[in-house]
Coordinates of C-alpha atoms and ligand atoms in Angstrom, one line a residue:
M29 CA 17.8 -29.6 17.5
D30 CA 16.2 -26.2 18.0
R31 CA 14.3 -24.9 15.0
D32 CA 15.4 -21.7 13.4
S33 CA 13.6 -18.5 14.4
V34 CA 12.1 -16.0 12.0
L35 CA 10.9 -12.6 13.2
I36 CA 8.1 -10.9 11.2
I37 CA 7.5 -7.2 11.8
G38 CA 4.0 -6.3 10.9
S39 CA 0.7 -8.2 10.7
G40 CA -0.9 -7.6 7.3
I41 CA -1.6 -10.1 4.6
A42 CA 2.1 -10.5 3.5
A43 CA 3.2 -11.1 7.1
L44 CA 0.4 -13.6 7.9
T45 CA 0.9 -15.5 4.6
A46 CA 4.6 -15.8 5.2
A47 CA 3.9 -17.0 8.8
S48 CA 1.4 -19.6 7.7
R49 CA 3.9 -21.1 5.3
L50 CA 6.9 -20.9 7.7
I51 CA 5.3 -22.5 10.7
A52 CA 5.9 -26.1 9.6
D53 CA 9.7 -25.5 9.7
K54 CA 10.5 -22.5 11.9
N55 CA 9.7 -20.8 15.1
V56 CA 7.8 -17.7 14.0
I57 CA 7.2 -14.5 16.1
I58 CA 5.1 -11.6 14.7
F59 CA 5.6 -8.2 16.2
T60 CA 3.2 -5.4 15.7
K61 CA 3.2 -1.9 17.2
G62 CA -0.6 -1.9 17.4
S63 CA -3.1 -4.7 17.5
V64 CA -2.8 -7.7 15.1
R65 CA -5.6 -6.2 13.0
S66 CA -4.1 -2.7 12.7
S67 CA -3.0 -3.0 9.1
N68 CA -4.0 -1.7 5.7
S69 CA -4.7 -5.2 4.6
Y70 CA -7.5 -5.4 7.2
L71 CA -9.0 -2.2 5.7
A72 CA -8.7 -3.3 2.1
Q73 CA -12.1 -2.9 0.4
G74 CA -11.3 -3.7 -3.2
G75 CA -10.2 -7.3 -3.4
V76 CA -7.6 -9.5 -5.1
A77 CA -6.9 -9.0 -8.8
V78 CA -6.3 -12.4 -10.5
A79 CA -6.8 -13.9 -13.9
I80 CA -8.8 -16.8 -12.8
T81 CA -11.5 -17.3 -15.4
E82 CA -11.3 -19.0 -18.8
E83 CA -12.0 -15.7 -20.6
D84 CA -9.0 -14.0 -18.9
H85 CA -5.3 -14.7 -19.0
W86 CA -2.4 -13.7 -16.8
E87 CA -0.8 -12.0 -19.8
N88 CA -3.7 -9.6 -20.0
H89 CA -3.4 -8.9 -16.3
S90 CA 0.3 -8.3 -16.9
D91 CA -0.4 -5.9 -19.8
D92 CA -2.9 -3.9 -17.7
T93 CA -0.5 -3.7 -14.7
L94 CA 2.3 -2.4 -16.9
A95 CA 0.1 0.2 -18.6
A96 CA -1.2 1.5 -15.3
G97 CA 2.4 1.5 -13.9
C98 CA 3.4 3.7 -16.9
F99 CA 5.9 1.0 -17.9
H100 CA 8.1 1.9 -14.9
N101 CA 7.5 -1.7 -13.6
H102 CA 10.0 -4.6 -13.5
A103 CA 8.3 -6.5 -16.3
G104 CA 9.7 -9.9 -15.3
N105 CA 8.5 -9.6 -11.8
V106 CA 5.1 -8.5 -13.0
R107 CA 4.8 -11.6 -15.1
E108 CA 5.8 -13.8 -12.2
L109 CA 3.3 -12.1 -9.9
V110 CA 0.3 -12.4 -12.2
R111 CA 1.3 -15.9 -13.5
K112 CA 1.6 -17.4 -10.0
G113 CA -1.4 -15.5 -8.6
P114 CA -4.0 -18.0 -9.7
L115 CA -2.1 -20.9 -8.2
Y116 CA -1.9 -19.3 -4.8
I117 CA -5.5 -18.1 -4.9
K118 CA -6.7 -21.6 -5.8
N119 CA -4.6 -22.9 -2.9
L120 CA -6.3 -20.4 -0.5
I121 CA -9.7 -21.4 -1.8
G122 CA -8.8 -25.1 -1.3
R123 CA -7.9 -24.3 2.3
G124 CA -11.4 -22.8 2.9
M125 CA -11.1 -19.1 2.0
E126 CA -14.4 -18.0 0.5
F127 CA -14.7 -15.3 -2.2
D128 CA -18.1 -14.0 -3.2
R129 CA -20.0 -15.9 -5.9
N130 CA -23.1 -15.2 -8.0
A131 CA -26.3 -17.2 -8.1
Q132 CA -24.8 -19.6 -10.5
G133 CA -21.9 -20.3 -8.1
E134 CA -19.3 -18.5 -10.3
F135 CA -16.9 -15.9 -8.9
D136 CA -18.7 -12.6 -8.8
L137 CA -15.8 -10.7 -10.2
G138 CA -15.5 -7.0 -9.7
K139 CA -14.0 -4.3 -11.9
E140 CA -11.6 -1.5 -10.9
G141 CA -9.6 1.2 -12.5
A142 CA -7.3 0.4 -15.5
H143 CA -8.3 -3.3 -15.5
L144 CA -9.8 -3.9 -19.0
V145 CA -11.8 -6.9 -17.7
R146 CA -13.6 -8.0 -14.6
R147 CA -11.0 -9.8 -12.5
I148 CA -11.3 -8.7 -8.9
L149 CA -12.2 -11.4 -6.4
H150 CA -13.9 -10.0 -3.3
A151 CA -15.3 -11.3 0.0
E152 CA -18.3 -10.1 1.8
G153 CA -18.6 -7.2 -0.7
D154 CA -16.2 -4.5 0.2
S155 CA -14.7 -6.3 3.3
T156 CA -12.2 -8.5 1.5
G157 CA -9.2 -7.4 3.6
R158 CA -11.0 -8.2 6.9
V159 CA -12.2 -11.6 5.7
L160 CA -8.8 -12.5 4.3
V161 CA -6.9 -11.4 7.4
D162 CA -9.3 -13.2 9.7
F163 CA -9.0 -16.3 7.6
M164 CA -5.2 -16.2 7.8
L165 CA -5.2 -15.6 11.5
E166 CA -7.4 -18.7 12.0
Q167 CA -4.8 -20.6 9.9
I168 CA -1.9 -19.7 12.2
K169 CA -3.8 -19.7 15.5
G170 CA -1.8 -21.2 18.3
K171 CA 1.2 -21.9 16.0
V172 CA 2.8 -18.5 16.0
K173 CA 3.7 -16.1 18.8
I174 CA 2.0 -12.8 18.2
V175 CA 3.3 -9.9 20.2
E176 CA 1.1 -6.8 20.0
N177 CA 1.8 -3.2 21.1
E178 CA 5.5 -3.7 20.9
M179 CA 7.2 -1.4 18.3
A180 CA 10.2 -2.6 16.3
M181 CA 12.7 0.3 16.6
E182 CA 16.0 -0.8 15.2
L183 CA 17.5 -3.7 13.3
L184 CA 20.4 -5.4 15.0
L185 CA 23.4 -5.8 12.7
K186 CA 26.5 -8.0 13.2
D187 CA 29.2 -8.0 10.6
G188 CA 26.8 -6.5 8.0
R189 CA 24.2 -9.1 8.6
C190 CA 20.8 -8.5 10.2
V191 CA 20.6 -10.7 13.3
G192 CA 17.3 -9.5 14.8
V193 CA 15.5 -6.4 16.0
L194 CA 15.3 -4.2 19.0
T195 CA 11.7 -3.5 20.2
K196 CA 10.2 -1.3 22.7
K197 CA 7.2 -2.1 24.8
E198 CA 4.4 0.3 25.8
N199 CA 6.0 0.6 29.3
G200 CA 9.2 1.9 27.7
K201 CA 11.2 -1.3 28.2
T202 CA 13.5 -2.3 25.3
V203 CA 14.1 -5.9 24.3
R204 CA 16.6 -7.4 21.8
H205 CA 15.2 -10.4 19.8
F206 CA 17.6 -12.5 17.8
A207 CA 16.7 -14.6 14.7
N208 CA 18.1 -16.4 11.7
A209 CA 15.9 -14.3 9.5
T210 CA 14.0 -11.0 9.9
I211 CA 11.2 -10.0 7.7
I212 CA 9.9 -6.4 7.4
A213 CA 6.2 -6.4 6.5
T214 CA 5.2 -3.1 8.1
G215 CA 3.3 -1.7 5.1
G216 CA 4.0 1.7 3.5
C217 CA 3.8 5.2 4.9
G218 CA 0.4 6.6 4.1
G219 CA 0.2 8.0 7.7
I220 CA 2.7 10.7 6.9
Y221 CA 0.1 12.6 4.9
S222 CA -2.8 14.4 6.5
L223 CA -5.4 12.9 4.2
T224 CA -5.0 9.1 4.0
S225 CA -6.9 5.8 3.8
N226 CA -4.2 4.1 5.9
D227 CA -4.5 2.7 9.3
P228 CA -3.1 5.3 11.8
T229 CA -0.2 3.0 12.7
I230 CA 1.3 3.1 9.1
T231 CA 4.0 5.7 9.6
G232 CA 6.9 4.2 7.5
D233 CA 8.7 2.6 10.5
G234 CA 9.9 -0.4 8.6
L235 CA 11.2 1.8 5.8
A236 CA 13.1 4.1 8.2
M237 CA 14.5 1.2 10.1
A238 CA 15.8 -0.5 7.0
Y239 CA 17.3 2.7 5.7
R240 CA 19.2 3.3 9.0
A241 CA 20.5 -0.3 8.8
G242 CA 22.0 0.5 5.3
A243 CA 19.4 -1.3 3.1
E244 CA 18.7 0.1 -0.3
L245 CA 15.4 1.8 -0.8
T246 CA 14.0 2.7 -4.2
D247 CA 11.2 4.5 -6.1
M248 CA 10.2 6.5 -3.0
E249 CA 8.8 9.3 -5.0
F250 CA 5.9 7.2 -6.2
I251 CA 3.2 7.7 -3.7
Q252 CA -0.3 6.8 -4.8
F253 CA -3.2 9.1 -3.9
H254 CA -6.6 7.4 -4.1
P255 CA -9.2 9.7 -5.6
T256 CA -12.2 8.8 -3.5
M257 CA -11.9 9.0 0.3
L258 CA -15.0 9.7 2.2
H259 CA -14.8 13.3 3.3
K260 CA -16.7 15.5 5.7
N261 CA -15.8 18.7 7.5
G262 CA -12.2 18.5 6.2
R263 CA -11.7 15.0 7.6
V264 CA -11.2 11.7 5.8
L265 CA -13.6 9.1 7.2
G266 CA -12.4 6.0 5.2
L267 CA -12.1 4.9 1.7
V268 CA -14.8 4.6 -1.0
S269 CA -13.6 1.7 -3.1
E270 CA -12.9 2.1 -6.7
A271 CA -15.1 -1.0 -7.1
V272 CA -18.0 1.4 -6.6
R273 CA -17.1 3.0 -9.9
G274 CA -16.6 -0.5 -11.3
E275 CA -20.4 -1.0 -10.6
G276 CA -21.3 2.2 -12.4
A277 CA -20.8 5.1 -10.0
V278 CA -19.4 8.3 -11.7
L279 CA -17.5 11.3 -10.4
V280 CA -19.5 14.6 -10.5
D281 CA -19.0 18.1 -9.3
N282 CA -21.5 20.2 -7.3
H283 CA -23.4 21.0 -10.5
R284 CA -23.7 17.2 -11.1
E285 CA -21.5 17.5 -14.2
R286 CA -19.4 14.4 -14.8
I287 CA -15.7 15.3 -14.4
M288 CA -14.0 12.3 -16.1
K289 CA -15.8 12.6 -19.4
N290 CA -13.3 13.4 -22.2
V291 CA -10.3 13.1 -19.8
H292 CA -9.4 9.5 -20.5
P293 CA -10.8 6.7 -22.7
L294 CA -11.6 4.7 -19.6
E295 CA -13.4 7.7 -18.0
D296 CA -14.1 7.0 -14.3
L297 CA -12.1 3.8 -14.4
A298 CA -9.0 5.5 -15.8
P299 CA -5.7 4.7 -13.9
R300 CA -5.9 6.0 -10.3
D301 CA -3.3 8.7 -10.7
I302 CA -5.2 10.3 -13.6
V303 CA -8.6 10.3 -11.8
T304 CA -6.9 11.7 -8.7
R305 CA -5.4 14.6 -10.5
K306 CA -8.7 15.5 -12.1
V307 CA -10.5 15.4 -8.7
Y308 CA -7.7 17.5 -7.2
Q309 CA -7.9 20.1 -10.0
V310 CA -11.7 20.4 -9.8
M311 CA -11.4 20.9 -6.0
K312 CA -8.6 23.5 -6.5
Q313 CA -11.1 25.4 -8.8
G314 CA -13.4 25.6 -5.7
R315 CA -15.9 22.8 -6.7
Q316 CA -16.7 19.9 -4.4
V317 CA -16.5 16.4 -5.9
Y318 CA -19.0 13.6 -5.3
L319 CA -19.4 10.0 -6.3
D320 CA -22.8 9.7 -7.9
I321 CA -24.0 6.2 -7.0
S322 CA -27.5 6.5 -8.7
S323 CA -26.8 3.7 -11.1
V324 CA -25.2 1.2 -8.6
E325 CA -27.6 -1.6 -7.9
N326 CA -27.9 -3.0 -4.4
F327 CA -25.4 -0.5 -3.0
E328 CA -26.0 -1.4 0.6
K329 CA -25.5 -5.2 0.0
R330 CA -22.6 -4.9 -2.4
F331 CA -20.7 -2.3 -0.4
P332 CA -21.7 -2.8 3.3
A333 CA -18.6 -1.2 4.7
V334 CA -18.9 2.0 2.7
Y335 CA -22.7 2.1 3.4
N336 CA -22.0 1.8 7.1
S337 CA -19.3 4.5 7.1
C338 CA -21.8 6.9 5.4
L339 CA -24.5 6.0 7.9
V340 CA -22.4 6.5 11.0
N341 CA -21.1 9.8 9.6
D342 CA -24.5 11.2 8.8
I343 CA -24.0 11.2 5.0
D344 CA -27.4 11.2 3.5
L345 CA -27.4 8.5 0.9
K346 CA -30.9 9.4 -0.3
T347 CA -29.1 12.1 -2.4
K348 CA -27.0 9.3 -4.0
L349 CA -24.0 11.6 -3.7
I350 CA -21.0 10.7 -1.6
P351 CA -18.5 13.5 -0.9
V352 CA -15.0 12.5 -1.8
V353 CA -11.4 13.8 -1.7
P354 CA -8.0 12.4 -2.7
G355 CA -5.7 11.1 -0.1
S356 CA -2.5 9.1 0.2
H357 CA -3.1 5.4 -0.2
F358 CA -0.1 3.3 -1.2
S359 CA 3.6 3.5 -1.6
M360 CA 4.9 1.9 -4.8
G361 CA 8.5 2.3 -3.6
G362 CA 10.1 0.9 -0.6
I363 CA 12.9 -1.5 0.5
K364 CA 14.5 -2.8 -2.7
A365 CA 13.7 -6.5 -2.7
S366 CA 13.5 -9.5 -5.0
L367 CA 10.1 -11.3 -5.3
E368 CA 11.5 -13.7 -2.7
G369 CA 11.9 -10.7 -0.3
E370 CA 15.8 -10.6 -0.3
T371 CA 17.1 -7.1 0.4
T372 CA 20.6 -5.7 0.1
V373 CA 21.3 -6.6 3.7
P374 CA 21.9 -10.3 4.4
G375 CA 19.4 -11.8 6.8
L376 CA 16.9 -9.1 6.2
F377 CA 13.8 -9.6 4.1
A378 CA 11.0 -7.3 3.0
V379 CA 7.6 -8.2 1.7
G380 CA 4.3 -6.5 0.8
E381 CA 4.0 -2.7 0.6
A382 CA 7.2 -2.2 2.7
S383 CA 9.1 -3.7 -0.2
C384 CA 9.7 -2.5 -3.7
T385 CA 10.0 -5.4 -6.2
G386 CA 9.1 -3.2 -9.1
V387 CA 5.7 -4.9 -9.7
H388 CA 3.7 -1.7 -9.3
G389 CA 5.8 0.7 -11.4
A390 CA 4.9 4.3 -11.1
N391 CA 1.2 3.7 -10.2
R392 CA -0.2 0.4 -8.7
I393 CA -3.2 -1.0 -10.5
A394 CA -6.1 -1.7 -8.2
S395 CA -6.2 -4.8 -6.1
N396 CA -2.7 -6.0 -7.0
S397 CA -1.5 -5.3 -3.4
L398 CA -3.4 -8.1 -1.7
L399 CA -2.2 -10.3 -4.6
E400 CA 1.4 -9.2 -4.0
G401 CA 1.1 -9.9 -0.2
I402 CA -0.2 -13.5 -1.0
V403 CA 2.3 -14.3 -3.7
C404 CA 5.4 -12.7 -2.1
G405 CA 4.4 -13.9 1.4
N406 CA 4.6 -17.4 0.1
A407 CA 7.8 -16.7 -1.9
V408 CA 9.7 -15.2 1.0
A409 CA 8.8 -18.2 3.2
D410 CA 10.0 -20.7 0.6
K411 CA 13.2 -18.7 0.2
I412 CA 13.9 -18.7 3.9
I413 CA 13.1 -22.4 4.2
S414 CA 15.4 -23.3 1.4
M415 CA 18.4 -21.4 2.8
P416 CA 21.1 -23.1 4.8
S417 CA 20.7 -22.4 8.5
I418 CA 23.0 -19.7 9.9
P419 CA 23.4 -19.8 13.7
C420 CA 21.8 -17.0 15.7
Q421 CA 24.2 -14.2 16.7
Y422 CA 23.5 -13.7 20.4
G423 CA 26.8 -12.0 21.1
Y424 CA 25.6 -8.7 19.9
K425 CA 26.9 -5.4 21.2
D426 CA 25.2 -2.1 20.7
E427 CA 27.0 0.5 18.6
E428 CA 27.8 3.7 20.5
R429 CA 24.9 6.1 19.9
V430 CA 25.2 9.6 18.5
L431 CA 22.0 11.5 19.0
G432 CA 21.8 15.0 17.6
D433 CA 19.4 17.8 18.6
S434 CA 16.3 15.8 19.6
M435 CA 13.8 18.7 19.0
M436 CA 11.0 17.4 16.8
P437 CA 8.0 19.0 15.1
E438 CA 4.4 17.9 15.8
K439 CA 3.4 14.9 13.7
Q440 CA 0.4 16.9 12.4
Q441 CA 2.8 19.5 11.0
I442 CA 4.7 16.8 9.0
K443 CA 1.5 15.4 7.6
D444 CA 0.1 18.8 6.6
Y445 CA 3.4 19.9 4.9
M446 CA 3.7 16.5 3.1
M447 CA 0.2 16.9 1.8
E448 CA 0.9 20.5 0.6
Y449 CA 4.4 20.3 -0.7
V450 CA 4.9 16.6 -1.7
G451 CA 1.3 15.8 -2.6
V452 CA -0.7 15.1 -5.7
I453 CA 1.1 17.8 -7.7
R454 CA 4.7 18.7 -7.0
Q455 CA 7.2 21.3 -8.2
E456 CA 10.8 22.2 -7.7
D457 CA 10.5 25.2 -5.3
S458 CA 8.1 23.6 -2.9
L459 CA 10.1 20.4 -2.9
V460 CA 13.2 22.4 -2.1
E461 CA 11.4 24.2 0.7
M462 CA 10.2 21.0 2.2
K463 CA 13.7 19.4 2.0
E464 CA 15.2 22.4 3.8
W465 CA 12.5 22.3 6.5
L466 CA 13.1 18.5 7.1
E467 CA 16.8 18.9 7.2
G468 CA 16.4 21.2 10.2
Y469 CA 15.8 18.1 12.3
D470 CA 18.1 15.1 13.1
F471 CA 16.0 12.1 12.0
F472 CA 18.9 9.9 11.0
H473 CA 19.9 9.0 14.5
I474 CA 17.6 7.5 17.1
D475 CA 18.2 6.2 20.6
P476 CA 15.5 3.7 21.6
E477 CA 16.7 3.7 25.2
K478 CA 16.4 7.4 25.6
Q479 CA 13.6 8.3 23.2
S480 CA 9.9 7.5 23.6
L481 CA 7.9 5.5 21.1
G482 CA 6.3 8.7 19.9
Q483 CA 9.7 10.4 19.3
V484 CA 11.1 7.5 17.3
E485 CA 7.8 7.4 15.3
T486 CA 8.2 11.1 14.5
A487 CA 11.9 10.6 13.5
N488 CA 10.7 7.8 11.2
M489 CA 8.1 10.0 9.7
L490 CA 10.6 12.7 9.1
L491 CA 13.1 10.3 7.5
V492 CA 10.6 8.8 5.2
S493 CA 9.3 12.2 4.2
W494 CA 12.9 13.2 3.4
L495 CA 13.4 10.1 1.3
I496 CA 10.2 10.9 -0.7
T497 CA 11.0 14.6 -1.0
T498 CA 14.6 14.1 -2.2
S499 CA 13.5 11.3 -4.6
A500 CA 10.7 13.6 -6.0
L501 CA 13.3 16.3 -6.5
K502 CA 15.6 13.9 -8.4
R503 CA 12.9 12.6 -10.8
K504 CA 12.7 15.3 -13.4
E505 CA 9.6 14.0 -15.2
S506 CA 6.0 13.4 -14.5
R507 CA 5.2 9.7 -14.5
G508 CA 2.3 7.9 -13.0
S509 CA 1.7 9.0 -9.4
H510 CA 4.7 11.3 -9.4
F511 CA 3.4 14.4 -11.1
R512 CA 5.6 17.5 -11.4
A513 CA 3.9 20.7 -12.6
D514 CA 7.3 21.8 -14.0
Y515 CA 8.0 18.7 -16.1
P516 CA 5.9 17.1 -18.9
A517 CA 4.1 13.8 -18.3
V518 CA 5.1 10.5 -19.8
T519 CA 2.0 9.4 -21.6
V520 CA 0.7 5.9 -22.1
D521 CA -1.2 5.3 -25.3
W522 CA -4.6 4.1 -24.1
N523 CA -6.0 4.2 -27.6
Q524 CA -3.7 1.5 -28.8
K525 CA -5.4 -1.5 -30.5
R526 CA -5.7 -3.7 -27.5
V527 CA -7.3 -1.1 -25.4
A528 CA -9.5 0.2 -28.2
R529 CA -10.9 -3.3 -28.7
H530 CA -11.9 -3.6 -25.1
I531 CA -13.4 -0.1 -25.1
A532 CA -15.4 -0.9 -28.2
E533 CA -16.6 -4.2 -26.6
R534 CA -17.8 -2.3 -23.5
K535 CA -19.2 0.5 -25.6
V536 CA -17.3 3.2 -23.7
T537 CA -17.3 6.5 -25.5
V538 CA -13.8 7.7 -26.2
Ligands
SIN16 C1 -10.1 0.4 -3.6 O1 -10.9 -0.5 -3.1 O2 -10.4 1.3 -4.3 C2 -8.7 0.2 -3.3 C3 -8.2 -1.1 -3.8 C4 -6.7 -1.0 -3.9 O3 -6.0 -0.1 -3.4 O4 -6.2 -1.9 -4.5

């Protein structure tokens, strides 16, 4: 009997993890619109947050995740994520994945924003994503068909069930692929903003495709801006990991004054949204912001990727100052899904950043995204393997297409407007203005036969921008990464006993 087929759209850590678990039972095909390494996972510098030592406990990891997420998280899913994390990580290590260790052979755990203890595993310093992706690719080598440079354009639906996906090749040819299960693992949508840490291919395609197919999306207003992107001549040249601050770097202005002093008890390691807003405000006042790395030991060895980015971009590290700017980094919202990846459309699964399981709340804590990819990648595979087989629906007929006015703006214009109107700080009038501008275009309907890859990508960017903008208008409060100048902020008490104890132990001045 033929084995069932599973299509995976995307090639980041969630996709590769799911594939590696599915291959024993299923025929797996991975589609990616770029190359197999064009993903945010590949670029991830931080690491994997996991309570793996005797001194730590997954309940502490859960507490920190909830506090950073401003308690908007799905608490049950957070517990599951951080409780199962150590098991899956130990399994990966057992299969040969190597995380960095100290001279005593213990894990060399890193520290990042809002984590009250050191719990970040990393590999080759700040190259964790690359090492992990390469490790997973080696695991599935020769066992999975990987189709590169073919863009998934539209989910195929039959009687309300997802039965596969329509893709388009670079030469313009469209192909219909049928499967028993389809997994969206396309990442988020950082590329719809002009300043971003994301791989350029990350333009929200999976989110747009799911929305057009009738899947429920949620929490789209929560876009995380990372405070420290390497910056020169108005351009972002990559990320400067939060782990650099974990090793002692501090944010300063052009007078070398520390900017996070007295802003938050955790100072430079405050939750990411808080640091981002401070950097943004200082820049709005006309001052440049830098990461002062004077007190980071062995910078070149611990952060080789950041070091090299500085080198190739002529940033003089003798000054010990790295120019930084905030940029879009992660989408907490996405396709509403269970931890096992089930969406509101039968046959359709979502995993990783494309999904929203509620684990990240209003602001993802550092290094929980690779963890999510690993835990949920395994969980979605287990779910699909456990489900009764449903025959493939080859007798599919296309719906009649209704394509409105196909005039589209330039992609750069969308990115610039999103940065300006739906960026770090938002307010009613600019959100309304953006919504009206977006609604001047027809981005709901696409025709993959008639439209080019670029046109569909633009329509996807517009649709996802519209989802973020309208969600941001609806949320009339400031919470985590969604900050509205016209509504007060929900505050998290970082001086509570638990936090105060950790601060005292680490001798941080409050
Ligand atoms: C970073 O290295 O600062 C980013 C890590 C993350 O987004 O989890």
